[in-house]
PDB file of C-alpha atoms in Angstrom:
ATOM      1  CA  GLU O  27      -2.490 -30.977 -25.206  1.00 59.00           C
ATOM      2  CA  ASP O  28      -3.622 -33.545 -22.654  1.00 65.00           C
ATOM      3  CA  GLN O  29      -4.263 -32.198 -19.188  1.00 90.00           C
ATOM      4  CA  VAL O  30      -4.057 -35.670 -17.643  1.00 95.00           C
ATOM      5  CA  THR O  31      -1.464 -38.203 -18.806  1.00 96.00           C
ATOM      6  CA  GLN O  32      -1.257 -41.724 -17.464  1.00 97.00           C
ATOM      7  CA  SER O  33       1.718 -44.056 -17.817  1.00 97.00           C
ATOM      8  CA  PRO O  34       2.383 -46.710 -18.732  1.00 98.00           C
ATOM      9  CA  GLU O  35      -0.515 -47.419 -21.105  1.00 97.00           C
ATOM     10  CA  ALA O  36      -0.265 -51.101 -20.224  1.00 97.00           C
ATOM     11  CA  LEU O  37       1.565 -53.057 -17.548  1.00 98.00           C
ATOM     12  CA  ARG O  38       1.946 -56.793 -17.095  1.00 98.00           C
ATOM     13  CA  LEU O  39       3.153 -58.051 -13.690  1.00 98.00           C
ATOM     14  CA  GLN O  40       3.610 -61.379 -12.016  1.00 98.00           C
ATOM     15  CA  GLU O  41       1.457 -62.076  -8.981  1.00 98.00           C
ATOM     16  CA  GLY O  42       3.196 -60.546  -5.951  1.00 97.00           C
ATOM     17  CA  GLU O  43       5.325 -58.157  -8.043  1.00 98.00           C
ATOM     18  CA  SER O  44       4.751 -54.638  -6.697  1.00 98.00           C
ATOM     19  CA  SER O  45       4.743 -51.603  -8.990  1.00 98.00           C
ATOM     20  CA  SER O  46       3.385 -48.077  -9.453  1.00 98.00           C
ATOM     21  CA  LEU O  47       1.135 -46.354 -11.973  1.00 98.00           C
ATOM     22  CA  ASN O  48       1.676 -42.695 -12.768  1.00 98.00           C
ATOM     23  CA  CYS O  49      -0.769 -39.862 -13.421  1.00 98.00           C
ATOM     24  CA  SER O  50       0.658 -36.455 -14.313  1.00 97.00           C
ATOM     25  CA  TYR O  51      -1.550 -33.392 -14.676  1.00 95.00           C
ATOM     26  CA  THR O  52      -1.184 -29.833 -15.903  1.00 91.00           C
ATOM     27  CA  VAL O  53      -4.373 -28.185 -14.656  1.00 81.00           C
ATOM     28  CA  SER O  54      -4.026 -25.094 -12.548  1.00 78.00           C
ATOM     29  CA  GLY O  55      -5.768 -24.839  -9.224  1.00 83.00           C
ATOM     30  CA  LEU O  56      -6.303 -28.543  -8.662  1.00 87.00           C
ATOM     31  CA  ARG O  57      -9.523 -29.092  -6.778  1.00 88.00           C
ATOM     32  CA  GLY O  58      -9.219 -32.859  -6.527  1.00 91.00           C
ATOM     33  CA  LEU O  59      -7.580 -35.901  -8.090  1.00 94.00           C
ATOM     34  CA  PHE O  60      -9.489 -39.157  -8.397  1.00 95.00           C
ATOM     35  CA  TRP O  61      -8.581 -42.783  -9.024  1.00 98.00           C
ATOM     36  CA  TYR O  62     -11.041 -45.297 -10.414  1.00 98.00           C
ATOM     37  CA  ARG O  63     -10.858 -48.956 -11.355  1.00 98.00           C
ATOM     38  CA  GLN O  64     -12.713 -50.131 -14.467  1.00 98.00           C
ATOM     39  CA  ASP O  65     -13.357 -53.739 -15.451  1.00 97.00           C
ATOM     40  CA  PRO O  66     -14.183 -54.566 -19.106  1.00 95.00           C
ATOM     41  CA  GLY O  67     -17.724 -53.554 -20.038  1.00 95.00           C
ATOM     42  CA  LYS O  68     -18.411 -52.032 -16.609  1.00 96.00           C
ATOM     43  CA  GLY O  69     -18.642 -48.542 -15.180  1.00 97.00           C
ATOM     44  CA  PRO O  70     -15.676 -47.087 -13.254  1.00 98.00           C
ATOM     45  CA  GLU O  71     -15.510 -48.006  -9.568  1.00 97.00           C
ATOM     46  CA  PHE O  72     -14.351 -45.237  -7.220  1.00 96.00           C
ATOM     47  CA  LEU O  73     -11.107 -45.862  -5.336  1.00 97.00           C
ATOM     48  CA  PHE O  74      -9.634 -42.620  -3.925  1.00 95.00           C
ATOM     49  CA  THR O  75      -9.928 -38.842  -3.831  1.00 94.00           C
ATOM     50  CA  LEU O  76      -6.825 -36.759  -3.078  1.00 94.00           C
ATOM     51  CA  TYR O  77      -6.989 -33.013  -2.482  1.00 91.00           C
ATOM     52  CA  SER O  78      -3.553 -31.686  -1.542  1.00 91.00           C
ATOM     53  CA  ALA O  79       0.132 -32.432  -2.118  1.00 93.00           C
ATOM     54  CA  GLY O  80       1.504 -34.880   0.408  1.00 96.00           C
ATOM     55  CA  GLU O  81      -1.826 -36.611   0.929  1.00 96.00           C
ATOM     56  CA  GLU O  82      -1.892 -40.417   0.892  1.00 97.00           C
ATOM     57  CA  LYS O  83      -4.753 -42.913   1.002  1.00 97.00           C
ATOM     58  CA  GLU O  84      -4.752 -46.710   1.219  1.00 97.00           C
ATOM     59  CA  LYS O  85      -7.186 -49.491   0.485  1.00 95.00           C
ATOM     60  CA  GLU O  86      -6.101 -53.104   0.726  1.00 95.00           C
ATOM     61  CA  ARG O  87      -3.151 -53.512  -1.686  1.00 97.00           C
ATOM     62  CA  LEU O  88      -3.531 -50.020  -3.188  1.00 98.00           C
ATOM     63  CA  LYS O  89      -1.994 -46.763  -2.014  1.00 98.00           C
ATOM     64  CA  ALA O  90      -2.464 -43.423  -3.749  1.00 98.00           C
ATOM     65  CA  THR O  91      -0.146 -40.445  -3.280  1.00 98.00           C
ATOM     66  CA  LEU O  92      -0.232 -36.875  -4.610  1.00 97.00           C
ATOM     67  CA  THR O  93       2.394 -34.250  -5.413  1.00 94.00           C
ATOM     68  CA  LYS O  94       1.958 -30.850  -7.059  1.00 90.00           C
ATOM     69  CA  LYS O  95       2.395 -32.343 -10.534  1.00 93.00           C
ATOM     70  CA  GLU O  96       1.513 -36.014 -10.352  1.00 96.00           C
ATOM     71  CA  SER O  97      -0.085 -38.854  -8.493  1.00 98.00           C
ATOM     72  CA  PHE O  98       1.028 -42.433  -8.060  1.00 98.00           C
ATOM     73  CA  LEU O  99      -1.054 -45.521  -7.492  1.00 98.00           C
ATOM     74  CA  HIS O 100       1.157 -48.068  -5.762  1.00 98.00           C
ATOM     75  CA  ILE O 101       0.117 -51.713  -5.958  1.00 98.00           C
ATOM     76  CA  THR O 102       1.715 -53.959  -3.359  1.00 98.00           C
ATOM     77  CA  ALA O 103       1.871 -57.733  -3.863  1.00 98.00           C
ATOM     78  CA  PRO O 104      -0.900 -57.705  -6.487  1.00 97.00           C
ATOM     79  CA  LYS O 105      -3.230 -60.616  -7.122  1.00 98.00           C
ATOM     80  CA  PRO O 106      -4.857 -61.639 -10.442  1.00 97.00           C
ATOM     81  CA  GLU O 107      -8.126 -60.049  -9.307  1.00 97.00           C
ATOM     82  CA  ASP O 108      -6.375 -56.656  -9.351  1.00 98.00           C
ATOM     83  CA  SER O 109      -6.258 -56.881 -13.145  1.00 98.00           C
ATOM     84  CA  ALA O 110      -8.264 -53.963 -14.566  1.00 98.00           C
ATOM     85  CA  THR O 111      -7.884 -50.561 -16.187  1.00 98.00           C
ATOM     86  CA  TYR O 112      -7.043 -47.859 -13.662  1.00 98.00           C
ATOM     87  CA  LEU O 113      -8.308 -44.377 -14.480  1.00 98.00           C
ATOM     88  CA  CYS O 114      -7.046 -41.069 -13.133  1.00 98.00           C
ATOM     89  CA  ALA O 115      -9.171 -37.909 -13.271  1.00 96.00           C
ATOM     90  CA  VAL O 116      -8.847 -34.332 -12.058  1.00 93.00           C
ATOM     91  CA  ARG O 117     -11.254 -31.562 -11.201  1.00 90.00           C
ATOM     92  CA  GLU O 118     -10.008 -28.045 -11.828  1.00 83.00           C
ATOM     93  CA  GLY O 119     -10.929 -25.282  -9.443  1.00 74.00           C
ATOM     94  CA  GLY O 120     -13.244 -22.741 -11.016  1.00 66.00           C
ATOM     95  CA  GLY O 121     -13.892 -24.908 -14.034  1.00 59.00           C
ATOM     96  CA  ALA O 122     -16.899 -26.948 -15.042  1.00 61.00           C
ATOM     97  CA  ASP O 123     -18.124 -29.533 -12.604  1.00 73.00           C
ATOM     98  CA  GLY O 124     -17.100 -32.502 -14.696  1.00 85.00           C
ATOM     99  CA  LEU O 125     -13.913 -34.501 -14.350  1.00 91.00           C
ATOM    100  CA  THR O 126     -11.059 -34.586 -16.884  1.00 92.00           C
ATOM    101  CA  PHE O 127      -9.852 -38.133 -17.365  1.00 95.00           C
ATOM    102  CA  GLY O 128      -6.619 -39.704 -18.532  1.00 96.00           C
ATOM    103  CA  LYS O 129      -6.686 -42.602 -20.968  1.00 96.00           C
ATOM    104  CA  GLY O 130      -5.999 -45.170 -18.269  1.00 97.00           C
ATOM    105  CA  THR O 131      -3.431 -47.867 -17.490  1.00 98.00           C
ATOM    106  CA  HIS O 132      -4.397 -51.410 -18.414  1.00 97.00           C
ATOM    107  CA  LEU O 133      -2.960 -53.663 -15.689  1.00 98.00           C
ATOM    108  CA  ILE O 134      -2.622 -57.422 -16.039  1.00 98.00           C
ATOM    109  CA  ILE O 135      -1.510 -59.580 -13.107  1.00 98.00           C
ATOM    110  CA  GLN O 136      -0.383 -63.019 -14.152  1.00 97.00           C
ATOM    111  CA  PRO O 137      -0.684 -65.957 -11.688  1.00 95.00           C
TER     112      PRO O 137
ATOM    113  CA  ASP L  23     -29.607 -51.069  -2.103  1.00 59.00           C
ATOM    114  CA  GLY L  24     -28.569 -47.607  -3.243  1.00 67.00           C
ATOM    115  CA  GLY L  25     -26.907 -46.936  -6.539  1.00 94.00           C
ATOM    116  CA  ILE L  26     -27.100 -45.763 -10.114  1.00 97.00           C
ATOM    117  CA  THR L  27     -28.890 -47.752 -12.786  1.00 97.00           C
ATOM    118  CA  GLN L  28     -28.629 -47.333 -16.533  1.00 98.00           C
ATOM    119  CA  SER L  29     -30.791 -48.926 -19.171  1.00 96.00           C
ATOM    120  CA  PRO L  30     -30.636 -50.549 -21.548  1.00 96.00           C
ATOM    121  CA  LYS L  31     -27.243 -52.232 -21.251  1.00 96.00           C
ATOM    122  CA  TYR L  32     -26.998 -52.549 -25.035  1.00 96.00           C
ATOM    123  CA  LEU L  33     -28.742 -50.353 -27.609  1.00 94.00           C
ATOM    124  CA  PHE L  34     -28.736 -50.496 -31.360  1.00 93.00           C
ATOM    125  CA  ARG L  35     -29.742 -47.525 -33.482  1.00 89.00           C
ATOM    126  CA  LYS L  36     -30.314 -47.070 -37.157  1.00 90.00           C
ATOM    127  CA  GLU L  37     -28.887 -43.994 -38.799  1.00 87.00           C
ATOM    128  CA  GLY L  38     -31.272 -41.056 -38.579  1.00 87.00           C
ATOM    129  CA  GLN L  39     -32.982 -42.255 -35.396  1.00 91.00           C
ATOM    130  CA  ASN L  40     -33.031 -40.537 -32.032  1.00 94.00           C
ATOM    131  CA  VAL L  41     -32.539 -42.780 -29.002  1.00 95.00           C
ATOM    132  CA  THR L  42     -32.843 -42.095 -25.270  1.00 97.00           C
ATOM    133  CA  LEU L  43     -30.604 -43.594 -22.617  1.00 97.00           C
ATOM    134  CA  SER L  44     -31.967 -43.872 -19.105  1.00 98.00           C
ATOM    135  CA  CYS L  45     -30.113 -42.992 -15.893  1.00 98.00           C
ATOM    136  CA  GLU L  46     -31.714 -43.289 -12.453  1.00 98.00           C
ATOM    137  CA  GLN L  47     -30.154 -42.885  -8.990  1.00 97.00           C
ATOM    138  CA  ASN L  48     -31.553 -43.492  -5.503  1.00 96.00           C
ATOM    139  CA  LEU L  49     -28.622 -41.942  -3.652  1.00 94.00           C
ATOM    140  CA  ASN L  50     -30.430 -38.624  -3.150  1.00 93.00           C
ATOM    141  CA  HIS L  51     -27.608 -36.914  -5.056  1.00 93.00           C
ATOM    142  CA  ASP L  52     -28.144 -33.416  -6.419  1.00 91.00           C
ATOM    143  CA  ALA L  53     -25.618 -33.517  -9.269  1.00 92.00           C
ATOM    144  CA  MET L  54     -25.683 -35.868 -12.266  1.00 95.00           C
ATOM    145  CA  TYR L  55     -23.391 -36.247 -15.276  1.00 96.00           C
ATOM    146  CA  TRP L  56     -23.147 -37.951 -18.653  1.00 98.00           C
ATOM    147  CA  TYR L  57     -19.820 -39.089 -20.117  1.00 98.00           C
ATOM    148  CA  ARG L  58     -18.859 -40.817 -23.320  1.00 98.00           C
ATOM    149  CA  GLN L  59     -16.043 -43.394 -23.496  1.00 97.00           C
ATOM    150  CA  ASP L  60     -14.322 -44.399 -26.758  1.00 96.00           C
ATOM    151  CA  PRO L  61     -11.506 -46.932 -27.166  1.00 90.00           C
ATOM    152  CA  GLY L  62      -8.108 -45.383 -26.487  1.00 85.00           C
ATOM    153  CA  GLN L  63      -9.598 -42.147 -25.148  1.00 88.00           C
ATOM    154  CA  GLY L  64     -10.420 -40.832 -21.735  1.00 90.00           C
ATOM    155  CA  LEU L  65     -13.997 -40.286 -20.643  1.00 96.00           C
ATOM    156  CA  ARG L  66     -15.414 -37.025 -22.034  1.00 96.00           C
ATOM    157  CA  LEU L  67     -18.150 -34.932 -20.436  1.00 95.00           C
ATOM    158  CA  ILE L  68     -21.358 -34.497 -22.465  1.00 97.00           C
ATOM    159  CA  TYR L  69     -23.789 -32.740 -20.085  1.00 97.00           C
ATOM    160  CA  TYR L  70     -24.178 -32.204 -16.384  1.00 95.00           C
ATOM    161  CA  SER L  71     -26.906 -31.045 -14.014  1.00 94.00           C
ATOM    162  CA  GLN L  72     -26.382 -29.594 -10.570  1.00 90.00           C
ATOM    163  CA  ILE L  73     -30.058 -29.346  -9.648  1.00 91.00           C
ATOM    164  CA  VAL L  74     -33.507 -30.195 -10.950  1.00 94.00           C
ATOM    165  CA  ASN L  75     -34.609 -28.221 -14.020  1.00 95.00           C
ATOM    166  CA  ASP L  76     -31.080 -26.983 -14.679  1.00 94.00           C
ATOM    167  CA  PHE L  77     -28.264 -28.424 -16.820  1.00 96.00           C
ATOM    168  CA  GLN L  78     -25.124 -27.278 -18.628  1.00 95.00           C
ATOM    169  CA  LYS L  79     -23.211 -28.394 -21.699  1.00 95.00           C
ATOM    170  CA  GLY L  80     -19.968 -30.251 -21.258  1.00 94.00           C
ATOM    171  CA  ASP L  81     -17.091 -30.561 -23.708  1.00 92.00           C
ATOM    172  CA  ILE L  82     -18.912 -32.569 -26.395  1.00 95.00           C
ATOM    173  CA  ALA L  83     -22.612 -31.625 -26.170  1.00 96.00           C
ATOM    174  CA  GLU L  84     -23.279 -31.294 -29.914  1.00 96.00           C
ATOM    175  CA  GLY L  85     -25.818 -33.866 -31.101  1.00 96.00           C
ATOM    176  CA  TYR L  86     -27.051 -34.666 -27.577  1.00 97.00           C
ATOM    177  CA  SER L  87     -29.868 -33.376 -25.373  1.00 97.00           C
ATOM    178  CA  VAL L  88     -30.859 -33.956 -21.743  1.00 98.00           C
ATOM    179  CA  SER L  89     -33.619 -33.160 -19.268  1.00 97.00           C
ATOM    180  CA  ARG L  90     -33.734 -33.065 -15.458  1.00 97.00           C
ATOM    181  CA  GLU L  91     -37.381 -33.053 -14.420  1.00 97.00           C
ATOM    182  CA  LYS L  92     -36.819 -35.222 -11.347  1.00 97.00           C
ATOM    183  CA  LYS L  93     -33.909 -35.360  -8.907  1.00 96.00           C
ATOM    184  CA  GLU L  94     -33.392 -39.077  -9.438  1.00 97.00           C
ATOM    185  CA  SER L  95     -33.511 -39.119 -13.248  1.00 98.00           C
ATOM    186  CA  PHE L  96     -31.248 -37.653 -15.959  1.00 98.00           C
ATOM    187  CA  PRO L  97     -32.031 -39.141 -19.392  1.00 98.00           C
ATOM    188  CA  LEU L  98     -29.746 -38.543 -22.379  1.00 98.00           C
ATOM    189  CA  THR L  99     -31.067 -38.364 -25.945  1.00 97.00           C
ATOM    190  CA  VAL L 100     -28.654 -39.089 -28.760  1.00 96.00           C
ATOM    191  CA  THR L 101     -30.040 -37.286 -31.789  1.00 94.00           C
ATOM    192  CA  SER L 102     -29.509 -37.902 -35.490  1.00 89.00           C
ATOM    193  CA  ALA L 103     -27.243 -34.840 -35.475  1.00 89.00           C
ATOM    194  CA  GLN L 104     -24.583 -36.788 -33.574  1.00 90.00           C
ATOM    195  CA  LYS L 105     -22.291 -37.961 -36.380  1.00 88.00           C
ATOM    196  CA  ASN L 106     -20.450 -40.723 -34.563  1.00 90.00           C
ATOM    197  CA  PRO L 107     -22.664 -41.980 -31.734  1.00 93.00           C
ATOM    198  CA  THR L 108     -21.237 -45.493 -31.351  1.00 95.00           C
ATOM    199  CA  ALA L 109     -19.647 -45.488 -27.889  1.00 96.00           C
ATOM    200  CA  PHE L 110     -19.990 -46.554 -24.263  1.00 97.00           C
ATOM    201  CA  TYR L 111     -22.116 -44.050 -22.318  1.00 98.00           C
ATOM    202  CA  LEU L 112     -21.670 -43.583 -18.593  1.00 98.00           C
ATOM    203  CA  CYS L 113     -23.870 -41.746 -16.130  1.00 98.00           C
ATOM    204  CA  ALA L 114     -22.518 -40.506 -12.804  1.00 97.00           C
ATOM    205  CA  SER L 115     -23.765 -38.634  -9.756  1.00 95.00           C
ATOM    206  CA  SER L 116     -22.334 -36.741  -6.801  1.00 92.00           C
ATOM    207  CA  ALA L 117     -23.944 -35.562  -3.583  1.00 86.00           C
ATOM    208  CA  ASP L 118     -23.739 -31.915  -4.641  1.00 68.00           C
ATOM    209  CA  ARG L 119     -21.430 -29.697  -6.664  1.00 64.00           C
ATOM    210  CA  ARG L 120     -19.192 -29.109  -3.649  1.00 68.00           C
ATOM    211  CA  THR L 121     -18.723 -32.843  -3.106  1.00 65.00           C
ATOM    212  CA  ASP L 122     -16.340 -33.810  -5.819  1.00 77.00           C
ATOM    213  CA  THR L 123     -16.489 -37.592  -5.806  1.00 90.00           C
ATOM    214  CA  GLN L 124     -18.595 -38.918  -8.660  1.00 93.00           C
ATOM    215  CA  TYR L 125     -20.040 -42.433  -8.650  1.00 95.00           C
ATOM    216  CA  PHE L 126     -20.733 -44.183 -11.921  1.00 97.00           C
ATOM    217  CA  GLY L 127     -23.458 -46.415 -13.254  1.00 98.00           C
ATOM    218  CA  PRO L 128     -22.840 -49.637 -15.209  1.00 97.00           C
ATOM    219  CA  GLY L 129     -23.019 -47.968 -18.641  1.00 97.00           C
ATOM    220  CA  THR L 130     -24.937 -48.343 -21.901  1.00 98.00           C
ATOM    221  CA  ARG L 131     -23.195 -49.495 -25.058  1.00 97.00           C
ATOM    222  CA  LEU L 132     -24.732 -47.807 -28.116  1.00 96.00           C
ATOM    223  CA  THR L 133     -24.073 -49.163 -31.584  1.00 95.00           C
ATOM    224  CA  VAL L 134     -25.204 -47.523 -34.812  1.00 90.00           C
ATOM    225  CA  LEU L 135     -26.117 -50.020 -37.504  1.00 85.00           C
TER     226      LEU L 135
END
């Protein structure tokens, strides 16, 4: 059973068409939830860390929010350069120090 | 220019050979990690180290070994015991085990011929 589930698996948007990516998790005692961006053949690039329900963080066209069961990555007026795979990961309190990752959402922004 | 470097970018291995992947960081981070990424799967933790001369197994440690003799270096050896080693390998570091954010290197793509 997956502890971190991301949806949709793939999303194609027109430039300027806002949308949201979902990350649901089932770990107990969430210590932190992380969003990364990954371009093909590259390592993940850190975007946000969220620690508690109700927390929100923004960076340019991206905004991440957290509830007790899921997180959303909102993309406002996306541009083609926002095309990438977006990864969600969680760290469980009391567990090993590594992160548990979802399978990612592959986002394509068409001009 | 601080960051994490991994080498080589591409690596080819014959069956039965051991190979070592390099990971170096100049961020003065205490903790370092190795993950494996396969198509259609999330990243999976292989090994991690919170401090020099100490490391722990992650979820998929079988067929891999590591060492942490220096703070800035955390090499990963893929041994012949690893049955399906073809994958993209990612190294990460964090300031210490209390600081959760992990920063990743550019990765090494290993292919078994």
